[in-house]
Coordinates of C-alpha atoms in Angstrom, one line a residue:
X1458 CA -74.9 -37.8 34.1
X1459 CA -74.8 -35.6 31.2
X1460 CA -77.0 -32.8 30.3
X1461 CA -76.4 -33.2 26.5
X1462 CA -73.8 -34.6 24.1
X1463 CA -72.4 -33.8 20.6
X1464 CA -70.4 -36.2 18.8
X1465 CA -67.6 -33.1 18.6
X1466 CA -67.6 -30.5 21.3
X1467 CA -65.1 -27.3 20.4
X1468 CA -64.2 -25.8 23.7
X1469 CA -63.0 -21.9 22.5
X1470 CA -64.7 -19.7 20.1
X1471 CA -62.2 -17.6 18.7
X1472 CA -60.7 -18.1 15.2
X1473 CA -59.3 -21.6 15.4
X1474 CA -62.8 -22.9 17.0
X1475 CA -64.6 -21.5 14.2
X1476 CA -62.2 -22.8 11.7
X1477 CA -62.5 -26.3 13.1
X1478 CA -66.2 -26.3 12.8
X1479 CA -66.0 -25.2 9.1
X1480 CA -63.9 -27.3 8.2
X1481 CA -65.9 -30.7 9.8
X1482 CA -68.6 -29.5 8.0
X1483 CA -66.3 -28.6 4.5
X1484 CA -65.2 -32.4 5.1
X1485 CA -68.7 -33.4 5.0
X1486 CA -69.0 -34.2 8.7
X1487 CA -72.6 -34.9 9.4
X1488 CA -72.5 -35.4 13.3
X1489 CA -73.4 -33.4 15.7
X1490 CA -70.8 -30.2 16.5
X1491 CA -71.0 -27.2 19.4
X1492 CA -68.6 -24.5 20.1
X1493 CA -68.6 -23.4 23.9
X1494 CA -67.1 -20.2 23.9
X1495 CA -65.9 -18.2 27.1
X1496 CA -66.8 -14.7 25.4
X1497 CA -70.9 -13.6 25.3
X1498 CA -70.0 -13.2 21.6
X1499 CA -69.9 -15.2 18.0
X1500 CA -66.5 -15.9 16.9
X1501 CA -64.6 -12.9 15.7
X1502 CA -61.3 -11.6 14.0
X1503 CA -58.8 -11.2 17.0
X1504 CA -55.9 -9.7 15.1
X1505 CA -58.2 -6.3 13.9
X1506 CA -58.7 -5.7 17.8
X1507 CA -55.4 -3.5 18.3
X1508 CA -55.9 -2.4 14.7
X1509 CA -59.0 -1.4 12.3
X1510 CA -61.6 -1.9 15.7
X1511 CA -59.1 -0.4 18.3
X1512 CA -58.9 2.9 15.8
X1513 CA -62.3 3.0 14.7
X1514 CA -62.5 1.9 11.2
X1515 CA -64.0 -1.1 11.5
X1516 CA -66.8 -1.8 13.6
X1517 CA -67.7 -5.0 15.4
X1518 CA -69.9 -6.8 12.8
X1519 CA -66.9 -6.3 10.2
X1520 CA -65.2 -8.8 12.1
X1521 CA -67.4 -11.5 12.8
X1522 CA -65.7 -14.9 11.3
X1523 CA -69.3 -15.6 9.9
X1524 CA -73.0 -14.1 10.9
X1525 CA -75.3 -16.4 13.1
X1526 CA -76.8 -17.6 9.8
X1527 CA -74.0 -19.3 8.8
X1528 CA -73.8 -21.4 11.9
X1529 CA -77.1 -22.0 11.8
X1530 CA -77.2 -23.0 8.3
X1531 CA -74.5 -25.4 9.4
X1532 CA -75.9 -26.6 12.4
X1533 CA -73.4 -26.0 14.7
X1534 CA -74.6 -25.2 18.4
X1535 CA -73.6 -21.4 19.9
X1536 CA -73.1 -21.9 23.5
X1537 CA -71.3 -18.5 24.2
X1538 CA -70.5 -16.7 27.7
X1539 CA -70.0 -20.9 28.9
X1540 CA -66.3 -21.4 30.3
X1541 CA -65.0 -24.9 30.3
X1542 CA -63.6 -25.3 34.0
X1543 CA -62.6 -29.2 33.8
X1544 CA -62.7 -31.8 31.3
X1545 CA -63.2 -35.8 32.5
X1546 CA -61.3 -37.8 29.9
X1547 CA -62.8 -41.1 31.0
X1548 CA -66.5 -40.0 31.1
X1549 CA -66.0 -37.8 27.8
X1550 CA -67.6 -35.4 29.1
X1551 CA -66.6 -31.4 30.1
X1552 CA -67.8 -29.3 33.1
X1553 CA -68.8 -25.3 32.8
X1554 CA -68.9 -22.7 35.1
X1555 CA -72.5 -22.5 35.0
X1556 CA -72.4 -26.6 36.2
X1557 CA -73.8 -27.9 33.2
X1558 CA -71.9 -31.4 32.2
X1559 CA -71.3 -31.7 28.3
X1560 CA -70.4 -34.9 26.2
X1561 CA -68.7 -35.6 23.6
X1562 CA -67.3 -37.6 21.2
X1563 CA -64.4 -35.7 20.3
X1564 CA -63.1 -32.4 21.6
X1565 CA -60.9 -29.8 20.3
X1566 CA -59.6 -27.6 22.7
X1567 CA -59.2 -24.3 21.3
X1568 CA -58.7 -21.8 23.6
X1569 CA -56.1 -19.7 22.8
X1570 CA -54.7 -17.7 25.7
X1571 CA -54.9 -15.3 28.6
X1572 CA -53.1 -11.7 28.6
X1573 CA -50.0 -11.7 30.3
X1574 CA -50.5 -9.6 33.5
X1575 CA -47.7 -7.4 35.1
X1576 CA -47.1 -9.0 38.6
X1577 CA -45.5 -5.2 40.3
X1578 CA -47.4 -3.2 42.8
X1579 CA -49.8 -1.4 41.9
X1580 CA -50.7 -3.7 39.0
X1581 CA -54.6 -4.6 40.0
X1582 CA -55.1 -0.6 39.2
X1583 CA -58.0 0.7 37.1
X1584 CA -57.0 1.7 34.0
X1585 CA -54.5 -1.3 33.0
X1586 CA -56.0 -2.6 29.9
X1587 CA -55.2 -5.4 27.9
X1588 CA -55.9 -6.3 24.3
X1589 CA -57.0 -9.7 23.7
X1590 CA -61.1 -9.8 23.7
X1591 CA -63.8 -7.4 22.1
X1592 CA -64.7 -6.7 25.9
X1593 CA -61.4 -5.4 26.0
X1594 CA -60.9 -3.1 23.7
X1595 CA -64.6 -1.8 24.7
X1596 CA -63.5 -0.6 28.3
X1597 CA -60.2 0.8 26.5
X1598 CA -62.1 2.7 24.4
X1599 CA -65.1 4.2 26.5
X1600 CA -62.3 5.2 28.8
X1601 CA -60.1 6.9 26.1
X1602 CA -61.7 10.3 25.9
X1603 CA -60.9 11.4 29.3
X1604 CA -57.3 9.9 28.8
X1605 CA -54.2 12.3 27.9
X1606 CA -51.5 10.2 28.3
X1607 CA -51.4 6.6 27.7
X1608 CA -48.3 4.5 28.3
X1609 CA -47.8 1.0 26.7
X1610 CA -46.0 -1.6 28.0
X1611 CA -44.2 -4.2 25.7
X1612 CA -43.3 -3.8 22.2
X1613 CA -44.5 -7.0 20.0
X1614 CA -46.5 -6.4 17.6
X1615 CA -49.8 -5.6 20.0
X1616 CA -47.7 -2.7 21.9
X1617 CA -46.6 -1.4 18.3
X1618 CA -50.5 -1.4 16.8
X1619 CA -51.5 0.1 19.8
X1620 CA -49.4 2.8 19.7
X1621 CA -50.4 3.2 15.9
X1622 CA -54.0 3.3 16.4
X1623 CA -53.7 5.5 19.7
X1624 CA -51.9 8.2 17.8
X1625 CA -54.5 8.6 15.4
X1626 CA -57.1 10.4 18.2
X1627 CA -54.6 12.7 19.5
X1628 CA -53.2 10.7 23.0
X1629 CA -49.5 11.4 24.0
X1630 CA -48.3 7.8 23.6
X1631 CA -45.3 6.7 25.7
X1632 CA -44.0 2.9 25.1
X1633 CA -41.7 1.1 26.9
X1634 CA -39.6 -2.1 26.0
X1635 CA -38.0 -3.9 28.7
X1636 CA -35.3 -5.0 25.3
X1637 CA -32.6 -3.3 23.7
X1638 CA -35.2 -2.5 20.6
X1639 CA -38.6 -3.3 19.8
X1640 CA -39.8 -7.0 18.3
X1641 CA -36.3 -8.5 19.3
X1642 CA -38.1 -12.0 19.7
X1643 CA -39.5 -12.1 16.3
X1644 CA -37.6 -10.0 13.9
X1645 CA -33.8 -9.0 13.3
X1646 CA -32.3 -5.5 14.3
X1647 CA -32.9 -4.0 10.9
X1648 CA -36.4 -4.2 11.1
X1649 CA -36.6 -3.3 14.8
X1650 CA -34.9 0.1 14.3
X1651 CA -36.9 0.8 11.3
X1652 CA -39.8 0.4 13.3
X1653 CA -38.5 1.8 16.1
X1654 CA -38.0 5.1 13.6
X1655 CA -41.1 5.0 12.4
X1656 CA -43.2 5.5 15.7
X1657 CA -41.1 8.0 16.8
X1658 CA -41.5 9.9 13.7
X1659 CA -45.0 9.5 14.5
X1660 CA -44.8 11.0 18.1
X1661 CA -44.7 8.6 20.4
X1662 CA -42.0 8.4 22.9
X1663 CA -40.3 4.7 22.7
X1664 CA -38.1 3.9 25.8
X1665 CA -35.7 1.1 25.5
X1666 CA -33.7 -1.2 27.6
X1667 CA -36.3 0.2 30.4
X1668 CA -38.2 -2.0 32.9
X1669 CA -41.4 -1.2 34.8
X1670 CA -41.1 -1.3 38.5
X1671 CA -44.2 -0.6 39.8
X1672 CA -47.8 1.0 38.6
X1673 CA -48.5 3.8 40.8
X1674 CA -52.0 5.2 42.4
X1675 CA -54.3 4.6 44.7
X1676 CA -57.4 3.2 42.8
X1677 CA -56.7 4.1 39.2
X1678 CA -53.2 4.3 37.5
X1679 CA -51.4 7.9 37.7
X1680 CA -48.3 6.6 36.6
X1681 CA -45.6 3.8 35.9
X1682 CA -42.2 4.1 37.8
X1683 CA -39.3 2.6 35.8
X1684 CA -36.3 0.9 37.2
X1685 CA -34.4 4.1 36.2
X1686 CA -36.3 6.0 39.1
X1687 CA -38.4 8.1 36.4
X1688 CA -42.1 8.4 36.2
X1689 CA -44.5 8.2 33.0
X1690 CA -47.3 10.4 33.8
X1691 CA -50.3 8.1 32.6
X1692 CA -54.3 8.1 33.0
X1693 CA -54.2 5.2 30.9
X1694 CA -51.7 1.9 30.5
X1695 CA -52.1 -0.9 28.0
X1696 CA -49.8 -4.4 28.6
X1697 CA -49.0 -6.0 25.8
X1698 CA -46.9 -9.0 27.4
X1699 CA -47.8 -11.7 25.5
X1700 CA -50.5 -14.7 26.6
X1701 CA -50.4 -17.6 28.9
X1702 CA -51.9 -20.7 27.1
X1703 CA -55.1 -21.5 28.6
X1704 CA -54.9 -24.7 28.8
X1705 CA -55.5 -25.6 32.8
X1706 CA -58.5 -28.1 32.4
X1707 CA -56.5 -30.0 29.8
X1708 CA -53.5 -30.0 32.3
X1709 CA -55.8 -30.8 35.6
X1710 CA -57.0 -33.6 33.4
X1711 CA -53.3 -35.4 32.7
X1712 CA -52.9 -33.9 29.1
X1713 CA -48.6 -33.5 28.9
X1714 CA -48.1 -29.8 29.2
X1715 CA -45.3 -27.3 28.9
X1716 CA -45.7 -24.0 26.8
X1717 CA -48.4 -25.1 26.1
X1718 CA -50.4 -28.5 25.7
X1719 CA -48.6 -30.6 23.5
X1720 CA -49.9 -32.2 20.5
X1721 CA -48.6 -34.4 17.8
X1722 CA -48.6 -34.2 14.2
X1723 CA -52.5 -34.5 13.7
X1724 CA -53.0 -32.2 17.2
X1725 CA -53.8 -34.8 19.6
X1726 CA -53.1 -34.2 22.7
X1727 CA -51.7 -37.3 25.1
X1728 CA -55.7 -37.5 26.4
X1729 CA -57.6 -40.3 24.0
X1730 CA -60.2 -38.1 21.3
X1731 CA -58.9 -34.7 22.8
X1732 CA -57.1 -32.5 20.0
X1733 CA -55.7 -29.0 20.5
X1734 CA -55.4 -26.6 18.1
X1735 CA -54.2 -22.6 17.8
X1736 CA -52.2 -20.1 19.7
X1737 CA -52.1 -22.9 23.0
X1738 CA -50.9 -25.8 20.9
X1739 CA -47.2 -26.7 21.4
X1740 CA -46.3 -29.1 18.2
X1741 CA -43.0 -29.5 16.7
X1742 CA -42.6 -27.3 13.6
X1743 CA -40.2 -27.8 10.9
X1744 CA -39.6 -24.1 9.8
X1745 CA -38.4 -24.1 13.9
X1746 CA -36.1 -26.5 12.9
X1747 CA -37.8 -29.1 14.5
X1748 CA -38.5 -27.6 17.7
X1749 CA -41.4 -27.6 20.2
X1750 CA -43.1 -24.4 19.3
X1751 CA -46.5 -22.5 20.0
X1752 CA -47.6 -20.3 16.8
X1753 CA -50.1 -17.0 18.0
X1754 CA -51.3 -16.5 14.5
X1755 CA -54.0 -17.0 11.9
X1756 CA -52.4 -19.2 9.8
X1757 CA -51.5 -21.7 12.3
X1758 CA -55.2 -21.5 13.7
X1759 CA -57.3 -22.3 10.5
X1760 CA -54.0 -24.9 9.3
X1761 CA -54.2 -27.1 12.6
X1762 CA -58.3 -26.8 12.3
X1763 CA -58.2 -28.1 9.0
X1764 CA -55.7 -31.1 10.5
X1765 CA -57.7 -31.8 13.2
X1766 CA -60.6 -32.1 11.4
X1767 CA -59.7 -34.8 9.1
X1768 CA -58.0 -36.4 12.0
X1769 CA -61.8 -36.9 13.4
X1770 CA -63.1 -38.0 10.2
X1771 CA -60.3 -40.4 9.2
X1772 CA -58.3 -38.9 7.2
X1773 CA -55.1 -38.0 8.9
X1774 CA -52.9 -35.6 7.5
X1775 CA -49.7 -34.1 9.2
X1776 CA -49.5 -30.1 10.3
X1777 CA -46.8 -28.8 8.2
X1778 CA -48.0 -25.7 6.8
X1779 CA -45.6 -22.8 6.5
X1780 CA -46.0 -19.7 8.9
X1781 CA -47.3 -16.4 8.0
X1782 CA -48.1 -13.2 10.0
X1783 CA -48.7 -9.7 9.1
X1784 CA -49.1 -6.1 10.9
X1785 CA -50.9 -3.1 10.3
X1786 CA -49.3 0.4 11.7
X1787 CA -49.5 3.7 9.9
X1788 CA -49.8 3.2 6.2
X1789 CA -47.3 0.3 6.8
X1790 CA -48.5 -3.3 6.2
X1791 CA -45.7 -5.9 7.2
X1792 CA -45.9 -9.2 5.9
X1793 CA -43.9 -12.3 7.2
X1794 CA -43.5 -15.2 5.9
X1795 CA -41.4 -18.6 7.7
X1796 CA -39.8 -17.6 11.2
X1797 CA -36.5 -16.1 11.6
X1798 CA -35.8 -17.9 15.2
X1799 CA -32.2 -18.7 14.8
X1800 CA -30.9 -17.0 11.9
X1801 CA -27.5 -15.8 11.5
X1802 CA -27.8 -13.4 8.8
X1803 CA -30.2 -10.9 8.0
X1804 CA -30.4 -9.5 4.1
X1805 CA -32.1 -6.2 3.5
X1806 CA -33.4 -5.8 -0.3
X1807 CA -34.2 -2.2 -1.0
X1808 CA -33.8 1.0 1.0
X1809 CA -35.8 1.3 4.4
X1810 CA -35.9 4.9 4.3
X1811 CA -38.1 4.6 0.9
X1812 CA -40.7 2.5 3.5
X1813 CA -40.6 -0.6 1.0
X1814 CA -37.9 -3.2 1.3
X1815 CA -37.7 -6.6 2.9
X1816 CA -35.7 -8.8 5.4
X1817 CA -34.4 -12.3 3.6
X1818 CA -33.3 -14.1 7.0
X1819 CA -30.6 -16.9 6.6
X1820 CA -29.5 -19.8 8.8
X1821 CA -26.4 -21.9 7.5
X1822 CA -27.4 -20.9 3.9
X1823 CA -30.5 -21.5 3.6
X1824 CA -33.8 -18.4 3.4
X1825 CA -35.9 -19.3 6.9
X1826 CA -37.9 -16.5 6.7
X1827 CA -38.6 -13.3 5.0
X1828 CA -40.2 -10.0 6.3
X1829 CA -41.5 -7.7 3.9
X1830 CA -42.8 -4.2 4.5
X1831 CA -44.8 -2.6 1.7
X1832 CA -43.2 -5.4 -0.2
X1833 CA -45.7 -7.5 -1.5
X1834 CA -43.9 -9.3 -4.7
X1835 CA -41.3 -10.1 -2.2
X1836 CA -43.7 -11.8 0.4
X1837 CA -45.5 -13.6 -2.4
X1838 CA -42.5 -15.0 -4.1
X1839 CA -40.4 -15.5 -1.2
X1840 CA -43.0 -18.2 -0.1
X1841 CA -41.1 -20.6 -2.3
X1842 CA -37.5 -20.0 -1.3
X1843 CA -38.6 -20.6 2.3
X1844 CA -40.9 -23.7 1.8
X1845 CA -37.9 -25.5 -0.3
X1846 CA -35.1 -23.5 2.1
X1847 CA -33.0 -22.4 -0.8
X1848 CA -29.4 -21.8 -1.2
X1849 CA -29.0 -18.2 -2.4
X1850 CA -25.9 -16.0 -1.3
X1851 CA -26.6 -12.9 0.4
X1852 CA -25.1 -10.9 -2.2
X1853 CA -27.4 -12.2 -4.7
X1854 CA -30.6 -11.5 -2.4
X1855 CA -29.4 -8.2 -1.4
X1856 CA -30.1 -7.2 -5.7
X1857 CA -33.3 -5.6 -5.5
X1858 CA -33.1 -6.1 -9.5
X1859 CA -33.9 -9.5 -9.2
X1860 CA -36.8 -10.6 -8.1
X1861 CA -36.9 -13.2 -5.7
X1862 CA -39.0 -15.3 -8.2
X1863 CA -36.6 -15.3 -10.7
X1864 CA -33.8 -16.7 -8.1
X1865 CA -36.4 -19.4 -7.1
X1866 CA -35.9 -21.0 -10.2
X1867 CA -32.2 -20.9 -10.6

């Protein structure tokens, strides 16, 4: 027995539940529509939480996706602080912590991820933070004024903003990469040692090719012991990992898993009127070169949203948007456009020592990607040359007298 039912339930209220529920009602979707969210919260900006919130300039209701009067307005349900713990595909109906039994017509399952933990001794230690919720970044920061030294673990791009924003209130920042150089599973080597440069220059320590054996203390973190032997004095250590799809229900229910639950072209998953959208959505991407991929980013979120919810109303339309990031550190705003998995040559246009040049990455000929760092022109009109990917010799990319739109139409 059900205690209520909505003709679409959203299970996640992060960025890619909120866009699916704006875009039902954008399609002119007059049934019934609730977003259960795990956080106490409404659905908020993740991407500013090791950035503008983590450093102070922005505070919490700058970040909200939409106030409650929008959702109101819309007459979508709020059920936040609810955790979806098993989903019954037969019954159409989902199960919450708090034992209430939910139906639905439709569900979209959009719940993103959990933070990587570190697995070592000494890892249930307070003082290990993570960055993935407001609640998170909350206990960072009311324990930051009695830390000195804060070591980060993992340098993506959360590890790198961390270490941005930490810098500006004074902390010795230490940050180690188990890799040969920072963001070696998303970007090519120029960009890594710029980067690389460019937090050092900044003061914080960057330790390469070094792994973490073991977080030591007794109930709060003094320290983290390399495999080298050495220890990083710290009163305060942020893991930034990556996520683990959290995607159990869907998986306990008979959804086909893997990294990730996988989803076809209009992000159903193998369960009948169960769709899966965001950062836990495995679905075969063209710019991967056809390849089984999960996309952690904004765009991906609001583009599968979008797909979903004209797969609900009837009007199908494949996911095959291209991929864009970005990053804020220091005065440095990195954009990316496409993904450079696989490329076998990397073009630099411009000079990164003048802090604004891009990355034109290459795979059998043809642009995959670009990353462009105070580079906006090349971000904007490089869009074109990876969407169609064009046929443009390195030598001719590498002239930073041509603009990239002009070689777009030759």
């Amino acid at each position: 027995m059900t205690d209520t039912r909505f003709d679409v339930v959203i299970v996640g209220g992060g960025h890619a539940g909120a866009a699916a529920a704006i875009a039902l009602r954008q399609e002119k979707f007059a049934g019934t529509i609730a977003i259960v969210g795990a956080e106490p919260d409404l659905p908020y900006e993740r991407p500013p939480l090791s950035k503008e919130y983590l450093a102070g300039d922005k505070p919490f209701d700058r970040i909200l996706i939409r106030p409650a009067a929008f959702w109101e307005e819309r007459q979508v349900t709020m059920l936040p602080g609810t955790r979806v713990v098993a989903v019954d595909p037969t019954a159409m109906t989902v199960h919450t912590d708090d034992g209430q039994v939910i139906g639905y017509g439709d569900l979209i399952w959009a719940t993103g991820g959990e933070p990587r933990r570190l697995t070592c001794e000494g890892h249930h230690l307070a003082g290990l933070h993570a960055v993935r919720t407001r609640a998170d970044v909350d206990r960072l920061l009311a324990e930051l004024p009695d830390a000195r030294d804060v070591v980060i673990v993992g340098g993506g791009y959360i590890g790198l903003e961390a270490a941005a924003a930490l810098t500006k209130f004074g902390k010795s920042v230490t940050l180690v990469e188990a890799l040969d150089r920072v963001l070696a599973r998303v970007a090519g080597e120029p960009l890594s040692r710029f980067y690389e440069g460019e937090h050092r220059a900044h003061g914080v320590r960057v330790l390469l090719g070094a792994a973490v054996r073991c977080i030591e203390g007794e109930t709060r973190v003094t320290g983290v012991r390399l495999a080298s032997g050495e220890v990083l004095r710290a009163d305060m250590v942020i893991v930034g990992i990556g996520i683990v799809p959290a995607i159990a229900p869907l998986a306990d229910a008979g959804a086909a898993t893997g990294n990730g639950v996988a989803v076809d072209a209009c992000c159903r998953t193998t369960l009948p009127h169960v769709y899966a959208i965001g950062d836990c959505a495995a679905h075969a991407n063209r710019f991967a070169d056809g390849a089984t991929i999960r996309l952690e980013s904004v765009q991906n979120a609001t583009d599968q949203a979008t797909v979903a919810a004209r797969a609900i109303i009837g009007r199908e339309a494949a996911y095959d948007a291209v991929p864009w990031f970005w990053s804020n550190q220091y005065d440095l705003k990195l954009q990316t456009v496409g993904l450079s998995s696989g490329f076998d040559q990397a073009v630099v246009r411009g000079v990164p020592a003048e802090r604004s040049f891009s990355i034109v990455y290459l795979r059998e000929g043809r642009v995959i990607a670009i990353d462009a760092v105070n580079a906006v022109r090349d971000y904007v009109q490089g869009r074109a040359l990876v969407i169609a990917g064009a046929r443009i010799s390195a030598e001719v990319l590498a002239n930073k007298t041509r603009t990239l739109k002009e070689l777009a139409t030759t």
